[in-house]
mmCIF file of N, CA and C in Angstrom:
data_model
loop_
_atom_site.group_PDB
_atom_site.id
_atom_site.type_symbol
_atom_site.label_atom_id
_atom_site.label_comp_id
_atom_site.label_asym_id
_atom_site.label_seq_id
_atom_site.Cartn_x
_atom_site.Cartn_y
_atom_site.Cartn_z
ATOM 1 N N UNK B 13 3.178 -19.932 -2.756
ATOM 2 C CA UNK B 13 3.167 -18.500 -2.503
ATOM 3 C C UNK B 13 4.081 -18.226 -1.309
ATOM 4 N N UNK B 14 4.877 -17.174 -1.426
ATOM 5 C CA UNK B 14 5.810 -16.783 -0.373
ATOM 6 C C UNK B 14 5.263 -15.560 0.362
ATOM 7 N N UNK B 15 5.237 -15.632 1.697
ATOM 8 C CA UNK B 15 4.803 -14.485 2.506
ATOM 9 C C UNK B 15 6.041 -13.800 3.077
ATOM 10 N N UNK B 16 6.133 -12.494 2.862
ATOM 11 C CA UNK B 16 7.250 -11.715 3.385
ATOM 12 C C UNK B 16 7.055 -11.415 4.867
ATOM 13 N N UNK B 17 8.165 -11.232 5.572
ATOM 14 C CA UNK B 17 8.113 -10.875 6.994
ATOM 15 C C UNK B 17 7.808 -9.384 7.146
ATOM 16 N N UNK B 18 7.453 -8.987 8.358
ATOM 17 C CA UNK B 18 7.163 -7.571 8.647
ATOM 18 C C UNK B 18 8.367 -6.682 8.376
ATOM 19 N N UNK B 19 9.580 -7.207 8.548
ATOM 20 C CA UNK B 19 10.798 -6.422 8.325
ATOM 21 C C UNK B 19 10.951 -6.004 6.866
ATOM 22 N N UNK B 20 10.298 -6.698 5.969
ATOM 23 C CA UNK B 20 10.347 -6.413 4.536
ATOM 24 C C UNK B 20 9.559 -5.149 4.187
ATOM 25 N N UNK B 21 8.631 -4.765 5.072
ATOM 26 C CA UNK B 21 7.692 -3.671 4.794
ATOM 27 C C UNK B 21 8.036 -2.437 5.618
ATOM 28 N N UNK B 22 8.305 -1.338 4.932
ATOM 29 C CA UNK B 22 8.599 -0.057 5.590
ATOM 30 C C UNK B 22 7.366 0.836 5.483
ATOM 31 N N UNK B 23 7.158 1.649 6.503
ATOM 32 C CA UNK B 23 6.004 2.566 6.530
ATOM 33 C C UNK B 23 6.468 3.974 6.893
ATOM 34 N N UNK B 24 5.565 4.948 6.735
ATOM 35 C CA UNK B 24 5.813 6.327 7.154
ATOM 36 C C UNK B 24 4.793 6.662 8.240
ATOM 37 N N UNK B 25 5.129 6.317 9.480
ATOM 38 C CA UNK B 25 4.219 6.473 10.617
ATOM 39 C C UNK B 25 3.810 7.938 10.800
ATOM 40 N N UNK B 26 4.757 8.864 10.650
ATOM 41 C CA UNK B 26 4.467 10.287 10.822
ATOM 42 C C UNK B 26 3.382 10.734 9.839
ATOM 43 N N UNK B 27 3.527 10.372 8.584
ATOM 44 C CA UNK B 27 2.544 10.745 7.562
ATOM 45 C C UNK B 27 1.196 10.071 7.831
ATOM 46 N N UNK B 28 1.228 8.824 8.254
ATOM 47 C CA UNK B 28 -0.015 8.114 8.590
ATOM 48 C C UNK B 28 -0.783 8.878 9.667
ATOM 49 N N UNK B 29 -0.102 9.245 10.742
ATOM 50 C CA UNK B 29 -0.751 9.958 11.855
ATOM 51 C C UNK B 29 -1.298 11.305 11.389
ATOM 52 N N UNK B 30 -0.534 12.011 10.554
ATOM 53 C CA UNK B 30 -0.949 13.319 10.045
ATOM 54 C C UNK B 30 -2.273 13.227 9.278
ATOM 55 N N UNK B 31 -2.491 12.106 8.607
ATOM 56 C CA UNK B 31 -3.698 11.930 7.795
ATOM 57 C C UNK B 31 -4.821 11.218 8.549
ATOM 58 N N UNK B 32 -4.608 10.954 9.843
ATOM 59 C CA UNK B 32 -5.662 10.369 10.673
ATOM 60 C C UNK B 32 -5.650 8.858 10.767
ATOM 61 N N UNK B 33 -4.570 8.227 10.327
ATOM 62 C CA UNK B 33 -4.464 6.766 10.368
ATOM 63 C C UNK B 33 -3.830 6.348 11.689
ATOM 64 N N UNK B 34 -4.528 5.513 12.455
ATOM 65 C CA UNK B 34 -4.003 5.011 13.731
ATOM 66 C C UNK B 34 -2.978 3.911 13.506
ATOM 67 N N UNK B 35 -3.261 3.021 12.550
ATOM 68 C CA UNK B 35 -2.378 1.896 12.274
ATOM 69 C C UNK B 35 -2.720 1.323 10.905
ATOM 70 N N UNK B 36 -1.735 0.687 10.302
ATOM 71 C CA UNK B 36 -1.942 -0.068 9.072
ATOM 72 C C UNK B 36 -1.528 -1.506 9.324
ATOM 73 N N UNK B 37 -2.336 -2.425 8.899
ATOM 74 C CA UNK B 37 -1.941 -3.829 8.883
ATOM 75 C C UNK B 37 -1.649 -4.157 7.430
ATOM 76 N N UNK B 38 -0.402 -4.541 7.148
ATOM 77 C CA UNK B 38 0.038 -4.753 5.773
ATOM 78 C C UNK B 38 0.662 -6.140 5.656
ATOM 79 N N UNK B 39 0.297 -6.838 4.590
ATOM 80 C CA UNK B 39 0.827 -8.167 4.313
ATOM 81 C C UNK B 39 1.308 -8.194 2.867
ATOM 82 N N UNK B 40 2.469 -8.809 2.636
ATOM 83 C CA UNK B 40 3.037 -8.868 1.295
ATOM 84 C C UNK B 40 3.341 -10.317 0.925
ATOM 85 N N UNK B 41 3.021 -10.660 -0.328
ATOM 86 C CA UNK B 41 3.200 -12.016 -0.829
ATOM 87 C C UNK B 41 3.801 -11.968 -2.230
ATOM 88 N N UNK B 42 4.529 -13.029 -2.579
ATOM 89 C CA UNK B 42 5.041 -13.161 -3.945
ATOM 90 C C UNK B 42 4.654 -14.535 -4.471
ATOM 91 N N UNK B 43 4.164 -14.550 -5.680
ATOM 92 C CA UNK B 43 3.896 -15.806 -6.382
ATOM 93 C C UNK B 43 4.426 -15.638 -7.792
ATOM 94 N N UNK B 44 5.464 -16.377 -8.101
ATOM 95 C CA UNK B 44 6.164 -16.258 -9.380
ATOM 96 C C UNK B 44 6.634 -14.813 -9.544
ATOM 97 N N UNK B 45 6.186 -14.127 -10.587
ATOM 98 C CA UNK B 45 6.621 -12.746 -10.835
ATOM 99 C C UNK B 45 5.590 -11.719 -10.398
ATOM 100 N N UNK B 46 4.726 -12.066 -9.452
ATOM 101 C CA UNK B 46 3.682 -11.146 -9.006
ATOM 102 C C UNK B 46 3.851 -10.842 -7.522
ATOM 103 N N UNK B 47 3.902 -9.555 -7.204
ATOM 104 C CA UNK B 47 3.938 -9.083 -5.822
ATOM 105 C C UNK B 47 2.535 -8.617 -5.467
ATOM 106 N N UNK B 48 1.968 -9.193 -4.419
ATOM 107 C CA UNK B 48 0.645 -8.786 -3.933
ATOM 108 C C UNK B 48 0.811 -8.228 -2.533
ATOM 109 N N UNK B 49 0.263 -7.047 -2.330
ATOM 110 C CA UNK B 49 0.296 -6.399 -1.020
ATOM 111 C C UNK B 49 -1.144 -6.083 -0.656
ATOM 112 N N UNK B 50 -1.560 -6.527 0.509
ATOM 113 C CA UNK B 50 -2.910 -6.241 0.982
ATOM 114 C C UNK B 50 -2.821 -5.646 2.378
ATOM 115 N N UNK B 51 -3.819 -4.884 2.721
ATOM 116 C CA UNK B 51 -3.802 -4.293 4.047
ATOM 117 C C UNK B 51 -5.138 -3.711 4.427
ATOM 118 N N UNK B 52 -5.183 -3.223 5.664
ATOM 119 C CA UNK B 52 -6.380 -2.520 6.122
ATOM 120 C C UNK B 52 -5.961 -1.342 6.979
ATOM 121 N N UNK B 53 -6.794 -0.307 6.924
ATOM 122 C CA UNK B 53 -6.532 0.954 7.608
ATOM 123 C C UNK B 53 -7.317 0.975 8.905
ATOM 124 N N UNK B 54 -6.625 1.206 10.009
ATOM 125 C CA UNK B 54 -7.294 1.383 11.294
ATOM 126 C C UNK B 54 -7.329 2.873 11.601
ATOM 127 N N UNK B 55 -8.544 3.404 11.795
ATOM 128 C CA UNK B 55 -8.704 4.832 12.037
ATOM 129 C C UNK B 55 -10.124 5.119 12.504
ATOM 130 N N UNK B 56 -10.263 6.170 13.305
ATOM 131 C CA UNK B 56 -11.592 6.655 13.675
ATOM 132 C C UNK B 56 -12.167 7.540 12.581
ATOM 133 N N UNK B 57 -11.347 7.940 11.639
ATOM 134 C CA UNK B 57 -11.788 8.784 10.531
ATOM 135 C C UNK B 57 -10.608 9.441 9.854
ATOM 136 N N UNK B 58 -10.635 9.464 8.535
ATOM 137 C CA UNK B 58 -9.568 10.109 7.777
ATOM 138 C C UNK B 58 -9.772 11.612 7.757
ATOM 139 N N UNK B 59 -8.663 12.350 7.673
ATOM 140 C CA UNK B 59 -8.728 13.809 7.632
ATOM 141 C C UNK B 59 -8.810 14.343 6.207
ATOM 142 N N UNK B 60 -8.335 13.565 5.240
ATOM 143 C CA UNK B 60 -8.279 13.998 3.835
ATOM 144 C C UNK B 60 -8.544 12.799 2.932
ATOM 145 N N UNK B 61 -8.797 13.065 1.659
ATOM 146 C CA UNK B 61 -8.815 12.000 0.659
ATOM 147 C C UNK B 61 -7.392 11.468 0.541
ATOM 148 N N UNK B 62 -7.260 10.143 0.469
ATOM 149 C CA UNK B 62 -5.933 9.545 0.337
ATOM 150 C C UNK B 62 -5.955 8.426 -0.692
ATOM 151 N N UNK B 63 -4.768 8.065 -1.133
ATOM 152 C CA UNK B 63 -4.524 6.826 -1.854
ATOM 153 C C UNK B 63 -3.248 6.262 -1.226
ATOM 154 N N UNK B 64 -2.776 5.150 -1.729
ATOM 155 C CA UNK B 64 -1.544 4.573 -1.200
ATOM 156 C C UNK B 64 -0.546 4.367 -2.318
ATOM 157 N N UNK B 65 0.727 4.508 -1.977
ATOM 158 C CA UNK B 65 1.815 4.272 -2.911
ATOM 159 C C UNK B 65 2.639 3.088 -2.426
ATOM 160 N N UNK B 66 3.145 2.329 -3.377
ATOM 161 C CA UNK B 66 4.036 1.205 -3.120
ATOM 162 C C UNK B 66 5.333 1.470 -3.860
ATOM 163 N N UNK B 67 6.453 1.350 -3.162
ATOM 164 C CA UNK B 67 7.769 1.504 -3.769
ATOM 165 C C UNK B 67 8.563 0.249 -3.438
ATOM 166 N N UNK B 68 9.205 -0.337 -4.441
ATOM 167 C CA UNK B 68 10.041 -1.515 -4.235
ATOM 168 C C UNK B 68 11.502 -1.177 -4.448
ATOM 169 N N UNK B 69 12.357 -1.717 -3.572
ATOM 170 C CA UNK B 69 13.796 -1.449 -3.614
ATOM 171 C C UNK B 69 14.564 -2.748 -3.839
ATOM 172 N N UNK B 70 15.684 -2.650 -4.552
ATOM 173 C CA UNK B 70 16.543 -3.817 -4.741
ATOM 174 C C UNK B 70 17.617 -3.865 -3.653
ATOM 175 N N UNK B 71 18.571 -4.781 -3.785
ATOM 176 C CA UNK B 71 19.603 -4.966 -2.753
ATOM 177 C C UNK B 71 20.503 -3.746 -2.592
ATOM 178 N N UNK B 72 20.579 -2.868 -3.605
ATOM 179 C CA UNK B 72 21.377 -1.642 -3.525
ATOM 180 C C UNK B 72 20.557 -0.453 -3.045
ATOM 181 N N UNK B 73 19.322 -0.714 -2.647
ATOM 182 C CA UNK B 73 18.394 0.317 -2.184
ATOM 183 C C UNK B 73 17.951 1.255 -3.316
ATOM 184 N N UNK B 74 18.049 0.770 -4.552
ATOM 185 C CA UNK B 74 17.558 1.520 -5.709
ATOM 186 C C UNK B 74 16.082 1.190 -5.919
ATOM 187 N N UNK B 75 15.312 2.182 -6.337
ATOM 188 C CA UNK B 75 13.893 1.968 -6.617
ATOM 189 C C UNK B 75 13.762 1.198 -7.929
ATOM 190 N N UNK B 76 13.055 0.062 -7.874
ATOM 191 C CA UNK B 76 12.869 -0.731 -9.090
ATOM 192 C C UNK B 76 11.397 -0.921 -9.457
ATOM 193 N N UNK B 77 10.486 -0.488 -8.570
ATOM 194 C CA UNK B 77 9.071 -0.522 -8.934
ATOM 195 C C UNK B 77 8.301 0.506 -8.136
ATOM 196 N N UNK B 78 7.262 1.035 -8.760
ATOM 197 C CA UNK B 78 6.326 1.944 -8.087
ATOM 198 C C UNK B 78 4.924 1.583 -8.551
ATOM 199 N N UNK B 79 3.970 1.755 -7.672
ATOM 200 C CA UNK B 79 2.591 1.407 -8.001
ATOM 201 C C UNK B 79 1.655 2.179 -7.086
ATOM 202 N N UNK B 80 0.452 2.450 -7.574
ATOM 203 C CA UNK B 80 -0.612 3.069 -6.781
ATOM 204 C C UNK B 80 -1.598 1.972 -6.407
ATOM 205 N N UNK B 81 -2.263 2.117 -5.249
ATOM 206 C CA UNK B 81 -3.186 1.065 -4.821
ATOM 207 C C UNK B 81 -4.273 0.798 -5.859
ATOM 208 N N UNK B 82 -4.771 -0.416 -5.850
ATOM 209 C CA UNK B 82 -5.814 -0.838 -6.790
ATOM 210 C C UNK B 82 -7.072 -0.007 -6.597
ATOM 211 N N UNK B 83 -7.833 0.138 -7.673
ATOM 212 C CA UNK B 83 -9.033 0.964 -7.638
ATOM 213 C C UNK B 83 -10.218 0.296 -6.974
ATOM 214 N N UNK B 84 -11.198 1.120 -6.616
ATOM 215 C CA UNK B 84 -12.452 0.684 -6.016
ATOM 216 C C UNK B 84 -13.585 1.070 -6.947
ATOM 217 N N UNK B 85 -14.672 0.359 -6.890
ATOM 218 C CA UNK B 85 -15.864 0.757 -7.632
ATOM 219 C C UNK B 85 -16.158 -0.147 -8.800
ATOM 220 N N UNK B 86 -17.389 -0.088 -9.274
ATOM 221 C CA UNK B 86 -17.811 -0.913 -10.400
ATOM 222 C C UNK B 86 -17.741 -0.150 -11.709
ATOM 223 N N UNK B 87 -18.444 0.963 -11.793
ATOM 224 C CA UNK B 87 -18.497 1.704 -13.043
ATOM 225 C C UNK B 87 -17.488 2.850 -13.074
ATOM 226 N N UNK B 88 -17.254 3.456 -11.943
ATOM 227 C CA UNK B 88 -16.251 4.517 -11.847
ATOM 228 C C UNK B 88 -15.163 4.001 -10.918
ATOM 229 N N UNK B 89 -14.031 3.652 -11.481
ATOM 230 C CA UNK B 89 -12.957 3.057 -10.693
ATOM 231 C C UNK B 89 -11.997 4.146 -10.247
ATOM 232 N N UNK B 90 -11.707 4.167 -8.957
ATOM 233 C CA UNK B 90 -10.771 5.131 -8.402
ATOM 234 C C UNK B 90 -9.949 4.463 -7.315
ATOM 235 N N UNK B 91 -8.729 4.912 -7.137
ATOM 236 C CA UNK B 91 -7.882 4.402 -6.055
ATOM 237 C C UNK B 91 -7.953 5.324 -4.843
ATOM 238 N N UNK B 92 -8.746 6.379 -4.953
ATOM 239 C CA UNK B 92 -8.888 7.365 -3.880
ATOM 240 C C UNK B 92 -9.791 6.824 -2.778
ATOM 241 N N UNK B 93 -9.389 7.046 -1.534
ATOM 242 C CA UNK B 93 -10.187 6.671 -0.367
ATOM 243 C C UNK B 93 -10.671 7.964 0.264
ATOM 244 N N UNK B 94 -11.978 8.138 0.325
ATOM 245 C CA UNK B 94 -12.573 9.395 0.795
ATOM 246 C C UNK B 94 -13.065 9.266 2.232
ATOM 247 N N UNK B 95 -12.907 10.331 3.034
ATOM 248 C CA UNK B 95 -13.368 10.286 4.425
ATOM 249 C C UNK B 95 -14.844 9.926 4.575
ATOM 250 N N UNK B 96 -15.704 10.406 3.661
ATOM 251 C CA UNK B 96 -17.143 10.153 3.819
ATOM 252 C C UNK B 96 -17.549 8.717 3.485
ATOM 253 N N UNK B 97 -16.694 7.953 2.812
ATOM 254 C CA UNK B 97 -17.007 6.547 2.535
ATOM 255 C C UNK B 97 -16.109 5.592 3.320
ATOM 256 N N UNK B 98 -15.254 6.143 4.159
ATOM 257 C CA UNK B 98 -14.303 5.345 4.930
ATOM 258 C C UNK B 98 -14.976 4.666 6.116
ATOM 259 N N UNK B 99 -14.513 3.480 6.448
ATOM 260 C CA UNK B 99 -14.905 2.782 7.672
ATOM 261 C C UNK B 99 -13.656 2.145 8.270
ATOM 262 N N UNK B 100 -13.653 1.907 9.584
ATOM 263 C CA UNK B 100 -12.500 1.309 10.250
ATOM 264 C C UNK B 100 -12.197 -0.061 9.637
ATOM 265 N N UNK B 101 -10.919 -0.336 9.466
ATOM 266 C CA UNK B 101 -10.402 -1.552 8.836
ATOM 267 C C UNK B 101 -10.701 -1.579 7.332
ATOM 268 N N UNK B 102 -10.727 -0.399 6.718
ATOM 269 C CA UNK B 102 -10.937 -0.247 5.277
ATOM 270 C C UNK B 102 -9.803 -0.967 4.535
ATOM 271 N N UNK B 103 -10.110 -1.795 3.545
ATOM 272 C CA UNK B 103 -9.068 -2.550 2.841
ATOM 273 C C UNK B 103 -8.416 -1.750 1.713
ATOM 274 N N UNK B 104 -7.182 -2.103 1.416
ATOM 275 C CA UNK B 104 -6.500 -1.570 0.241
ATOM 276 C C UNK B 104 -5.558 -2.654 -0.269
ATOM 277 N N UNK B 105 -5.096 -2.516 -1.494
ATOM 278 C CA UNK B 105 -4.204 -3.528 -2.033
ATOM 279 C C UNK B 105 -3.467 -3.075 -3.272
ATOM 280 N N UNK B 106 -2.446 -3.852 -3.595
ATOM 281 C CA UNK B 106 -1.629 -3.639 -4.785
ATOM 282 C C UNK B 106 -1.392 -4.998 -5.428
ATOM 283 N N UNK B 107 -1.233 -5.005 -6.725
ATOM 284 C CA UNK B 107 -0.791 -6.192 -7.436
ATOM 285 C C UNK B 107 0.144 -5.715 -8.537
ATOM 286 N N UNK B 108 1.373 -6.226 -8.526
ATOM 287 C CA UNK B 108 2.375 -5.773 -9.487
ATOM 288 C C UNK B 108 3.037 -7.006 -10.091
ATOM 289 N N UNK B 109 2.897 -7.165 -11.388
ATOM 290 C CA UNK B 109 3.499 -8.302 -12.069
ATOM 291 C C UNK B 109 4.621 -7.876 -12.988
ATOM 292 N N UNK B 110 5.817 -8.416 -12.755
ATOM 293 C CA UNK B 110 6.987 -8.088 -13.567
ATOM 294 C C UNK B 110 8.147 -8.978 -13.129
ATOM 295 N N UNK B 111 9.123 -9.149 -13.999
ATOM 296 C CA UNK B 111 10.315 -9.923 -13.642
ATOM 297 C C UNK B 111 11.120 -9.257 -12.531
ATOM 298 N N UNK B 112 10.986 -7.938 -12.363
ATOM 299 C CA UNK B 112 11.752 -7.241 -11.314
ATOM 300 C C UNK B 112 11.292 -7.635 -9.914
ATOM 301 N N UNK B 113 10.101 -8.223 -9.798
ATOM 302 C CA UNK B 113 9.571 -8.604 -8.482
ATOM 303 C C UNK B 113 10.551 -9.515 -7.743
ATOM 304 N N UNK B 114 11.226 -10.397 -8.457
ATOM 305 C CA UNK B 114 12.178 -11.314 -7.821
ATOM 306 C C UNK B 114 13.399 -10.603 -7.255
ATOM 307 N N UNK B 115 13.646 -9.368 -7.669
ATOM 308 C CA UNK B 115 14.792 -8.593 -7.179
ATOM 309 C C UNK B 115 14.435 -7.676 -6.015
ATOM 310 N N UNK B 116 13.157 -7.595 -5.663
ATOM 311 C CA UNK B 116 12.715 -6.698 -4.591
ATOM 312 C C UNK B 116 13.185 -7.239 -3.244
ATOM 313 N N UNK B 117 13.904 -6.392 -2.485
ATOM 314 C CA UNK B 117 14.419 -6.784 -1.168
ATOM 315 C C UNK B 117 13.664 -6.122 -0.029
ATOM 316 N N UNK B 118 12.967 -5.015 -0.321
ATOM 317 C CA UNK B 118 12.089 -4.379 0.666
ATOM 318 C C UNK B 118 11.109 -3.489 -0.080
ATOM 319 N N UNK B 119 9.999 -3.201 0.604
ATOM 320 C CA UNK B 119 9.004 -2.302 0.028
ATOM 321 C C UNK B 119 8.667 -1.217 1.039
ATOM 322 N N UNK B 120 8.147 -0.127 0.520
ATOM 323 C CA UNK B 120 7.608 0.938 1.365
ATOM 324 C C UNK B 120 6.172 1.175 0.916
ATOM 325 N N UNK B 121 5.260 1.208 1.882
ATOM 326 C CA UNK B 121 3.850 1.487 1.627
ATOM 327 C C UNK B 121 3.490 2.714 2.447
ATOM 328 N N UNK B 122 2.961 3.743 1.778
ATOM 329 C CA UNK B 122 2.635 4.968 2.507
ATOM 330 C C UNK B 122 1.424 5.661 1.891
ATOM 331 N N UNK B 123 0.687 6.410 2.725
ATOM 332 C CA UNK B 123 -0.476 7.141 2.213
ATOM 333 C C UNK B 123 -0.041 8.385 1.445
ATOM 334 N N UNK B 124 -0.850 8.745 0.458
ATOM 335 C CA UNK B 124 -0.616 9.947 -0.341
ATOM 336 C C UNK B 124 -1.861 10.816 -0.221
ATOM 337 N N UNK B 125 -1.676 12.053 0.209
ATOM 338 C CA UNK B 125 -2.800 12.991 0.309
ATOM 339 C C UNK B 125 -3.219 13.408 -1.088
ATOM 340 N N UNK B 126 -4.506 13.267 -1.385
ATOM 341 C CA UNK B 126 -5.038 13.639 -2.695
ATOM 342 C C UNK B 126 -5.652 15.032 -2.616
ATOM 343 N N UNK B 127 -5.544 15.788 -3.719
ATOM 344 C CA UNK B 127 -6.130 17.138 -3.777
ATOM 345 C C UNK B 127 -7.614 17.087 -4.002
#
């Protein structure tokens, strides 16, 4: 398994702060044709319902993959993270399997405000 460096991961700090996120700890790994991204949210409390988006870019800075964070729950699966169920260091993750994973040169992980 290959672990990517921090430079491989881009974030949107302004958007994170707007939604009440103090910091994100994000780790990215590749094993064969699978990209796994895991992380945790540091915050005293979220301001809105959120999910996370993952965008992968190739060497020309073209978007070659997009994904929404993995779902939570047993019977009702959702990728939405709600303020009333949030706790500090709340985990999130992505798993994306495809041949394009080997062409990914950087990723962007950012929160998405849900309606």
